[in-house]
């Protein structure tokens, strides 16, 4: 059985990582145009670096841990006869910390930097500053967070599209369904005859397209869903 799982900020909410939209969301405190576009980075790299430095520090602070939803998805992928493709819009590393391998980070990763000079990516756990030197080419001032900003092309699109069309199940967890192309995968799945399930605390913008839904916190609903699949086999 092939399962494609798409996760969004909601899966990490119970780990203490803020979501984007909603009362305490990151986009309530920051304007997207100021911190998450290539134009913003050209205009004020220090401000943009600071925004991601704060998020990276928090992620590495020891206060953030994978929750049962991340852990159960990793367990699901280990079941014989089940092939999981895990796609995430999240830039945190909580799926990896939970034990998932080969996660497709379509919006990039907070713990990676990319050099606008040589194009290489490198692991990063410290703050990025304008003077930070690229470990690959040695140039200063060309590193940026390896995250996909608004107006940029997400990663792995061909691979994800092929996996969705070939899946038996498409499961979307904790995403508002407002940001494309991720929000369009449920329609791709439906058009390909793939069964679709949404797990979310609330209605999302695409709830009406899914065959089935489980409402509630991911930390409760995901373990229940995974246990059901394993029990049924
Ligand atoms: N369990 C399940 N779902 C939850 C939980 C929870 N504990 N808490 C919140 N949610 C749901 C909300 O109901 C909402 O539908 O998670 C979703 C979070 O939505 P967003 O904040 O919009 O996050 P996401 O969908 O991942 O955003 C997509 O937008 O700004 C960009 O690049 C950013 O990757 C991000 C993209």
mmCIF file of C-alpha atoms and ligand atoms in Angstrom:
data_model
loop_
_atom_site.group_PDB
_atom_site.id
_atom_site.type_symbol
_atom_site.label_atom_id
_atom_site.label_comp_id
_atom_site.label_asym_id
_atom_site.label_seq_id
_atom_site.Cartn_x
_atom_site.Cartn_y
_atom_site.Cartn_z
ATOM 1 C CA UNK A 1 0.000 0.000 0.000
ATOM 2 C CA UNK A 2 1.400 3.370 -1.047
ATOM 3 C CA UNK A 3 0.613 6.333 1.186
ATOM 4 C CA UNK A 4 1.606 9.906 0.462
ATOM 5 C CA UNK A 5 1.460 12.089 3.547
ATOM 6 C CA UNK A 6 1.597 15.889 3.359
ATOM 7 C CA UNK A 7 2.237 17.683 6.634
ATOM 8 C CA UNK A 8 1.955 21.347 7.547
ATOM 9 C CA UNK A 9 2.614 23.542 10.544
ATOM 10 C CA UNK A 10 -0.268 21.969 12.501
ATOM 11 C CA UNK A 11 1.679 18.731 13.024
ATOM 12 C CA UNK A 12 4.398 20.633 14.877
ATOM 13 C CA UNK A 13 2.009 22.867 16.855
ATOM 14 C CA UNK A 14 1.874 20.470 19.802
ATOM 15 C CA UNK A 15 5.682 20.478 19.830
ATOM 16 C CA UNK A 16 5.519 24.214 20.519
ATOM 17 C CA UNK A 17 6.426 25.435 17.025
ATOM 18 C CA UNK A 18 4.071 28.278 16.065
ATOM 19 C CA UNK A 19 1.854 27.865 13.001
ATOM 20 C CA UNK A 20 1.633 30.671 10.437
ATOM 21 C CA UNK A 21 -2.019 31.652 10.418
ATOM 22 C CA UNK A 22 -4.389 32.064 13.319
ATOM 23 C CA UNK A 23 -4.267 34.146 16.512
ATOM 24 C CA UNK A 24 -0.661 33.413 17.607
ATOM 25 C CA UNK A 25 0.560 32.629 14.096
ATOM 26 C CA UNK A 26 3.913 33.791 12.758
ATOM 27 C CA UNK A 27 2.189 35.825 10.046
ATOM 28 C CA UNK A 28 0.247 37.728 12.708
ATOM 29 C CA UNK A 29 3.518 39.045 14.143
ATOM 30 C CA UNK A 30 5.405 39.500 10.881
ATOM 31 C CA UNK A 31 4.555 40.693 7.405
ATOM 32 C CA UNK A 32 5.327 38.043 4.807
ATOM 33 C CA UNK A 33 6.687 40.767 2.510
ATOM 34 C CA UNK A 34 9.217 41.822 5.177
ATOM 35 C CA UNK A 35 10.733 38.437 5.987
ATOM 36 C CA UNK A 36 9.778 35.752 3.504
ATOM 37 C CA UNK A 37 10.415 37.001 -0.006
ATOM 38 C CA UNK A 38 13.598 37.314 -2.106
ATOM 39 C CA UNK A 39 12.904 41.070 -2.332
ATOM 40 C CA UNK A 40 12.880 41.356 1.471
ATOM 41 C CA UNK A 41 16.240 39.569 1.637
ATOM 42 C CA UNK A 42 17.761 41.909 -0.951
ATOM 43 C CA UNK A 43 16.325 44.962 0.838
ATOM 44 C CA UNK A 44 17.187 44.027 4.417
ATOM 45 C CA UNK A 45 19.210 40.807 4.752
ATOM 46 C CA UNK A 46 19.910 41.429 8.440
ATOM 47 C CA UNK A 47 16.200 41.586 9.311
ATOM 48 C CA UNK A 48 15.439 38.428 7.321
ATOM 49 C CA UNK A 49 18.432 36.549 8.800
ATOM 50 C CA UNK A 50 17.320 37.602 12.277
ATOM 51 C CA UNK A 51 13.818 36.195 11.705
ATOM 52 C CA UNK A 52 15.239 32.792 10.687
ATOM 53 C CA UNK A 53 18.017 32.914 13.309
ATOM 54 C CA UNK A 54 15.363 33.256 16.024
ATOM 55 C CA UNK A 55 13.377 30.354 14.630
ATOM 56 C CA UNK A 56 16.540 28.204 14.317
ATOM 57 C CA UNK A 57 17.606 29.003 17.870
ATOM 58 C CA UNK A 58 14.177 28.051 19.167
ATOM 59 C CA UNK A 59 14.161 24.798 17.190
ATOM 60 C CA UNK A 60 17.548 23.885 18.679
ATOM 61 C CA UNK A 61 16.783 25.220 22.164
ATOM 62 C CA UNK A 62 15.942 21.875 23.712
ATOM 63 C CA UNK A 63 12.351 23.036 24.252
ATOM 64 C CA UNK A 64 11.132 21.463 21.011
ATOM 65 C CA UNK A 65 10.660 17.725 20.576
ATOM 66 C CA UNK A 66 8.768 15.538 18.121
ATOM 67 C CA UNK A 67 5.259 14.725 19.307
ATOM 68 C CA UNK A 68 3.292 11.454 18.924
ATOM 69 C CA UNK A 69 2.127 12.467 15.433
ATOM 70 C CA UNK A 70 5.710 12.689 14.133
ATOM 71 C CA UNK A 71 6.673 9.494 15.955
ATOM 72 C CA UNK A 72 3.738 7.450 14.667
ATOM 73 C CA UNK A 73 4.347 8.502 11.054
ATOM 74 C CA UNK A 74 7.910 7.215 11.392
ATOM 75 C CA UNK A 75 6.559 3.953 12.830
ATOM 76 C CA UNK A 76 4.042 3.621 9.990
ATOM 77 C CA UNK A 77 6.835 3.800 7.413
ATOM 78 C CA UNK A 78 8.533 0.796 9.024
ATOM 79 C CA UNK A 79 5.521 -1.488 8.582
ATOM 80 C CA UNK A 80 6.002 -4.250 6.017
ATOM 81 C CA UNK A 81 3.940 -3.747 2.880
ATOM 82 C CA UNK A 82 3.478 -0.027 3.490
ATOM 83 C CA UNK A 83 5.386 2.495 1.420
ATOM 84 C CA UNK A 84 5.220 6.000 2.835
ATOM 85 C CA UNK A 85 6.257 9.122 0.946
ATOM 86 C CA UNK A 86 6.468 11.861 3.552
ATOM 87 C CA UNK A 87 6.153 15.361 2.137
ATOM 88 C CA UNK A 88 6.319 18.326 4.468
ATOM 89 C CA UNK A 89 5.866 22.052 4.099
ATOM 90 C CA UNK A 90 7.630 22.454 7.437
ATOM 91 C CA UNK A 91 11.183 23.686 7.650
ATOM 92 C CA UNK A 92 11.743 22.142 11.093
ATOM 93 C CA UNK A 93 13.510 18.781 11.490
ATOM 94 C CA UNK A 94 10.953 17.103 13.744
ATOM 95 C CA UNK A 95 10.088 14.334 11.273
ATOM 96 C CA UNK A 96 13.790 13.435 11.080
ATOM 97 C CA UNK A 97 14.177 13.570 14.859
ATOM 98 C CA UNK A 98 11.210 11.204 15.107
ATOM 99 C CA UNK A 99 13.041 8.745 12.851
ATOM 100 C CA UNK A 100 11.570 9.428 9.401
ATOM 101 C CA UNK A 101 14.028 9.152 6.523
ATOM 102 C CA UNK A 102 13.860 10.630 3.035
ATOM 103 C CA UNK A 103 11.454 13.418 4.008
ATOM 104 C CA UNK A 104 10.678 15.702 1.059
ATOM 105 C CA UNK A 105 10.941 19.234 2.478
ATOM 106 C CA UNK A 106 9.141 21.089 -0.277
ATOM 107 C CA UNK A 107 9.673 24.474 1.436
ATOM 108 C CA UNK A 108 13.288 23.798 2.399
ATOM 109 C CA UNK A 109 14.962 23.363 5.772
ATOM 110 C CA UNK A 110 15.842 25.784 8.550
ATOM 111 C CA UNK A 111 18.995 23.820 9.385
ATOM 112 C CA UNK A 112 20.440 24.264 5.911
ATOM 113 C CA UNK A 113 21.973 27.312 4.273
ATOM 114 C CA UNK A 114 22.368 27.881 0.555
ATOM 115 C CA UNK A 115 25.069 29.986 -1.030
ATOM 116 C CA UNK A 116 23.831 32.446 -3.637
ATOM 117 C CA UNK A 117 27.389 32.501 -4.964
ATOM 118 C CA UNK A 118 28.222 28.837 -5.593
ATOM 119 C CA UNK A 119 24.725 27.360 -5.220
ATOM 120 C CA UNK A 120 25.840 24.689 -2.708
ATOM 121 C CA UNK A 121 23.893 23.901 0.465
ATOM 122 C CA UNK A 122 25.478 23.243 3.838
ATOM 123 C CA UNK A 123 24.221 22.300 7.289
ATOM 124 C CA UNK A 124 23.798 25.231 9.651
ATOM 125 C CA UNK A 125 23.097 25.301 13.381
ATOM 126 C CA UNK A 126 24.491 28.749 14.198
ATOM 127 C CA UNK A 127 23.108 32.182 13.368
ATOM 128 C CA UNK A 128 23.590 33.350 9.804
ATOM 129 C CA UNK A 129 25.164 36.828 9.634
ATOM 130 C CA UNK A 130 26.087 38.947 6.604
ATOM 131 C CA UNK A 131 29.727 38.053 7.311
ATOM 132 C CA UNK A 132 29.173 34.291 7.538
ATOM 133 C CA UNK A 133 31.486 32.470 5.148
ATOM 134 C CA UNK A 134 30.198 29.747 2.836
ATOM 135 C CA UNK A 135 32.001 26.525 3.825
ATOM 136 C CA UNK A 136 31.878 25.372 0.195
ATOM 137 C CA UNK A 137 33.330 28.360 -1.708
ATOM 138 C CA UNK A 138 34.727 30.546 1.078
ATOM 139 C CA UNK A 139 32.812 33.665 0.055
ATOM 140 C CA UNK A 140 31.268 35.869 2.757
ATOM 141 C CA UNK A 141 27.803 37.393 2.636
ATOM 142 C CA UNK A 142 26.217 35.036 0.108
ATOM 143 C CA UNK A 143 24.582 32.516 2.452
ATOM 144 C CA UNK A 144 20.810 32.497 2.905
ATOM 145 C CA UNK A 145 18.494 30.116 4.726
ATOM 146 C CA UNK A 146 17.678 27.209 2.386
ATOM 147 C CA UNK A 147 13.971 27.904 2.669
ATOM 148 C CA UNK A 148 11.500 28.551 -0.124
ATOM 149 C CA UNK A 149 10.165 32.083 0.038
ATOM 150 C CA UNK A 150 6.966 33.417 -1.481
ATOM 151 C CA UNK A 151 7.505 33.808 -5.202
ATOM 152 C CA UNK A 152 10.063 30.967 -5.329
ATOM 153 C CA UNK A 153 9.616 27.459 -6.684
ATOM 154 C CA UNK A 154 9.111 24.733 -4.058
ATOM 155 C CA UNK A 155 11.399 21.700 -4.158
ATOM 156 C CA UNK A 156 10.681 18.126 -5.350
ATOM 157 C CA UNK A 157 7.527 19.055 -7.293
ATOM 158 C CA UNK A 158 7.909 16.415 -10.013
ATOM 159 C CA UNK A 159 8.718 13.679 -7.536
ATOM 160 C CA UNK A 160 5.785 14.618 -5.291
ATOM 161 C CA UNK A 161 3.334 14.849 -8.191
ATOM 162 C CA UNK A 162 4.339 11.384 -9.441
ATOM 163 C CA UNK A 163 4.041 9.895 -5.932
ATOM 164 C CA UNK A 164 0.592 11.417 -5.367
ATOM 165 C CA UNK A 165 -0.760 10.054 -8.652
ATOM 166 C CA UNK A 166 0.612 6.578 -7.922
ATOM 167 C CA UNK A 167 -0.638 6.439 -4.321
ATOM 168 C CA UNK A 168 -3.434 4.414 -2.773
ATOM 169 C CA UNK A 169 -3.942 7.067 -0.087
ATOM 170 C CA UNK A 170 -3.209 10.760 0.153
ATOM 171 C CA UNK A 171 -3.284 12.062 3.717
ATOM 172 C CA UNK A 172 -2.964 15.738 4.599
ATOM 173 C CA UNK A 173 -2.134 16.624 8.198
ATOM 174 C CA UNK A 174 -2.248 20.051 9.847
ATOM 175 C CA UNK A 175 -2.202 22.350 6.863
ATOM 176 C CA UNK A 176 -4.546 25.240 6.103
ATOM 177 C CA UNK A 177 -4.758 24.436 2.388
ATOM 178 C CA UNK A 178 -4.068 28.049 1.487
ATOM 179 C CA UNK A 179 -0.600 27.810 -0.043
ATOM 180 C CA UNK A 180 -0.112 26.292 -3.491
ATOM 181 C CA UNK A 181 1.121 24.033 -4.970
ATOM 182 C CA UNK A 182 0.862 21.965 -1.746
ATOM 183 C CA UNK A 183 -2.825 22.826 -1.386
ATOM 184 C CA UNK A 184 -3.496 21.425 -4.862
ATOM 185 C CA UNK A 185 -2.288 17.888 -4.188
ATOM 186 C CA UNK A 186 -5.645 16.779 -2.821
ATOM 187 C CA UNK A 187 -7.207 17.610 -6.200
ATOM 188 C CA UNK A 188 -4.410 15.803 -8.037
ATOM 189 C CA UNK A 189 -5.075 12.787 -5.829
ATOM 190 C CA UNK A 190 -8.840 12.942 -6.302
ATOM 191 C CA UNK A 191 -8.492 13.218 -10.092
ATOM 192 C CA UNK A 192 -6.230 10.160 -10.059
ATOM 193 C CA UNK A 193 -8.764 8.144 -8.045
ATOM 194 C CA UNK A 194 -6.633 8.157 -4.905
ATOM 195 C CA UNK A 195 -8.467 7.952 -1.564
ATOM 196 C CA UNK A 196 -7.986 11.143 0.446
ATOM 197 C CA UNK A 197 -8.016 11.868 4.166
ATOM 198 C CA UNK A 198 -7.571 15.128 6.042
ATOM 199 C CA UNK A 199 -6.442 15.280 9.670
ATOM 200 C CA UNK A 200 -6.807 18.781 11.101
ATOM 201 C CA UNK A 201 -7.891 20.570 14.224
ATOM 202 C CA UNK A 202 -10.336 22.663 12.194
ATOM 203 C CA UNK A 203 -11.789 22.988 8.716
ATOM 204 C CA UNK A 204 -9.204 23.950 6.125
ATOM 205 C CA UNK A 205 -9.670 25.776 2.830
ATOM 206 C CA UNK A 206 -9.703 22.415 1.024
ATOM 207 C CA UNK A 207 -11.667 20.291 3.523
ATOM 208 C CA UNK A 208 -14.573 19.895 1.092
ATOM 209 C CA UNK A 209 -12.413 18.029 -1.434
ATOM 210 C CA UNK A 210 -11.319 15.189 0.871
ATOM 211 C CA UNK A 211 -13.140 11.844 1.033
ATOM 212 C CA UNK A 212 -12.672 11.516 4.779
ATOM 213 C CA UNK A 213 -11.667 13.682 7.689
ATOM 214 C CA UNK A 214 -10.483 13.283 11.255
ATOM 215 C CA UNK A 215 -10.944 16.410 13.372
ATOM 216 C CA UNK A 216 -8.755 17.035 16.383
ATOM 217 C CA UNK A 217 -5.154 17.553 17.440
ATOM 218 C CA UNK A 218 -2.633 15.703 15.284
ATOM 219 C CA UNK A 219 -0.972 14.306 18.412
ATOM 220 C CA UNK A 220 -4.159 12.341 19.115
ATOM 221 C CA UNK A 221 -5.650 11.736 15.667
ATOM 222 C CA UNK A 222 -2.497 10.569 13.879
ATOM 223 C CA UNK A 223 -1.677 7.801 16.414
ATOM 224 C CA UNK A 224 -5.323 6.662 16.247
ATOM 225 C CA UNK A 225 -5.266 6.552 12.434
ATOM 226 C CA UNK A 226 -1.900 4.739 12.304
ATOM 227 C CA UNK A 227 -3.056 2.185 14.885
ATOM 228 C CA UNK A 228 -6.162 1.567 12.761
ATOM 229 C CA UNK A 229 -4.114 0.906 9.620
ATOM 230 C CA UNK A 230 -1.732 -1.429 11.406
ATOM 231 C CA UNK A 231 -4.576 -3.304 13.098
ATOM 232 C CA UNK A 232 -6.389 -3.745 9.777
ATOM 233 C CA UNK A 233 -3.422 -5.485 8.145
HETATM 234 N N1 LIG B 1 -3.348 19.390 15.094
HETATM 235 C C1 LIG B 1 -3.796 19.396 13.810
HETATM 236 N N2 LIG B 1 -3.926 20.505 13.082
HETATM 237 C C2 LIG B 1 -3.609 21.673 13.655
HETATM 238 C C3 LIG B 1 -3.130 21.761 14.979
HETATM 239 C C4 LIG B 1 -3.010 20.554 15.714
HETATM 240 N N3 LIG B 1 -2.574 20.518 16.973
HETATM 241 N N4 LIG B 1 -2.906 23.066 15.266
HETATM 242 C C5 LIG B 1 -3.213 23.762 14.163
HETATM 243 N N5 LIG B 1 -3.640 22.931 13.184
HETATM 244 C C6 LIG B 1 -4.013 23.262 11.809
HETATM 245 C C7 LIG B 1 -4.798 24.543 11.646
HETATM 246 O O1 LIG B 1 -6.193 24.273 11.775
HETATM 247 C C8 LIG B 1 -4.429 24.971 10.228
HETATM 248 O O2 LIG B 1 -5.298 24.378 9.281
HETATM 249 O O3 LIG B 1 -2.819 23.457 11.101
HETATM 250 C C9 LIG B 1 -3.024 24.376 10.039
HETATM 251 C C10 LIG B 1 -1.900 25.390 10.071
HETATM 252 O O4 LIG B 1 -2.040 26.247 8.992
HETATM 253 P P1 LIG B 1 -0.909 27.294 8.584
HETATM 254 O O5 LIG B 1 -0.491 28.070 9.779
HETATM 255 O O6 LIG B 1 -1.421 28.050 7.427
HETATM 256 O O7 LIG B 1 0.343 26.373 8.173
HETATM 257 P P2 LIG B 1 0.618 25.618 6.800
HETATM 258 O O8 LIG B 1 -0.634 25.132 6.171
HETATM 259 O O9 LIG B 1 1.701 24.629 7.058
HETATM 260 O O10 LIG B 1 1.206 26.805 5.922
HETATM 261 C C11 LIG B 1 1.631 26.513 4.615
HETATM 262 O O11 LIG B 1 2.467 28.712 4.345
HETATM 263 O O12 LIG B 1 3.516 30.600 5.095
HETATM 264 C C12 LIG B 1 3.680 29.441 4.402
HETATM 265 O O13 LIG B 1 5.712 28.421 3.950
HETATM 266 C C13 LIG B 1 4.735 28.541 4.953
HETATM 267 O O14 LIG B 1 4.850 26.134 4.789
HETATM 268 C C14 LIG B 1 4.027 27.217 5.162
HETATM 269 C C15 LIG B 1 2.809 27.359 4.254
#
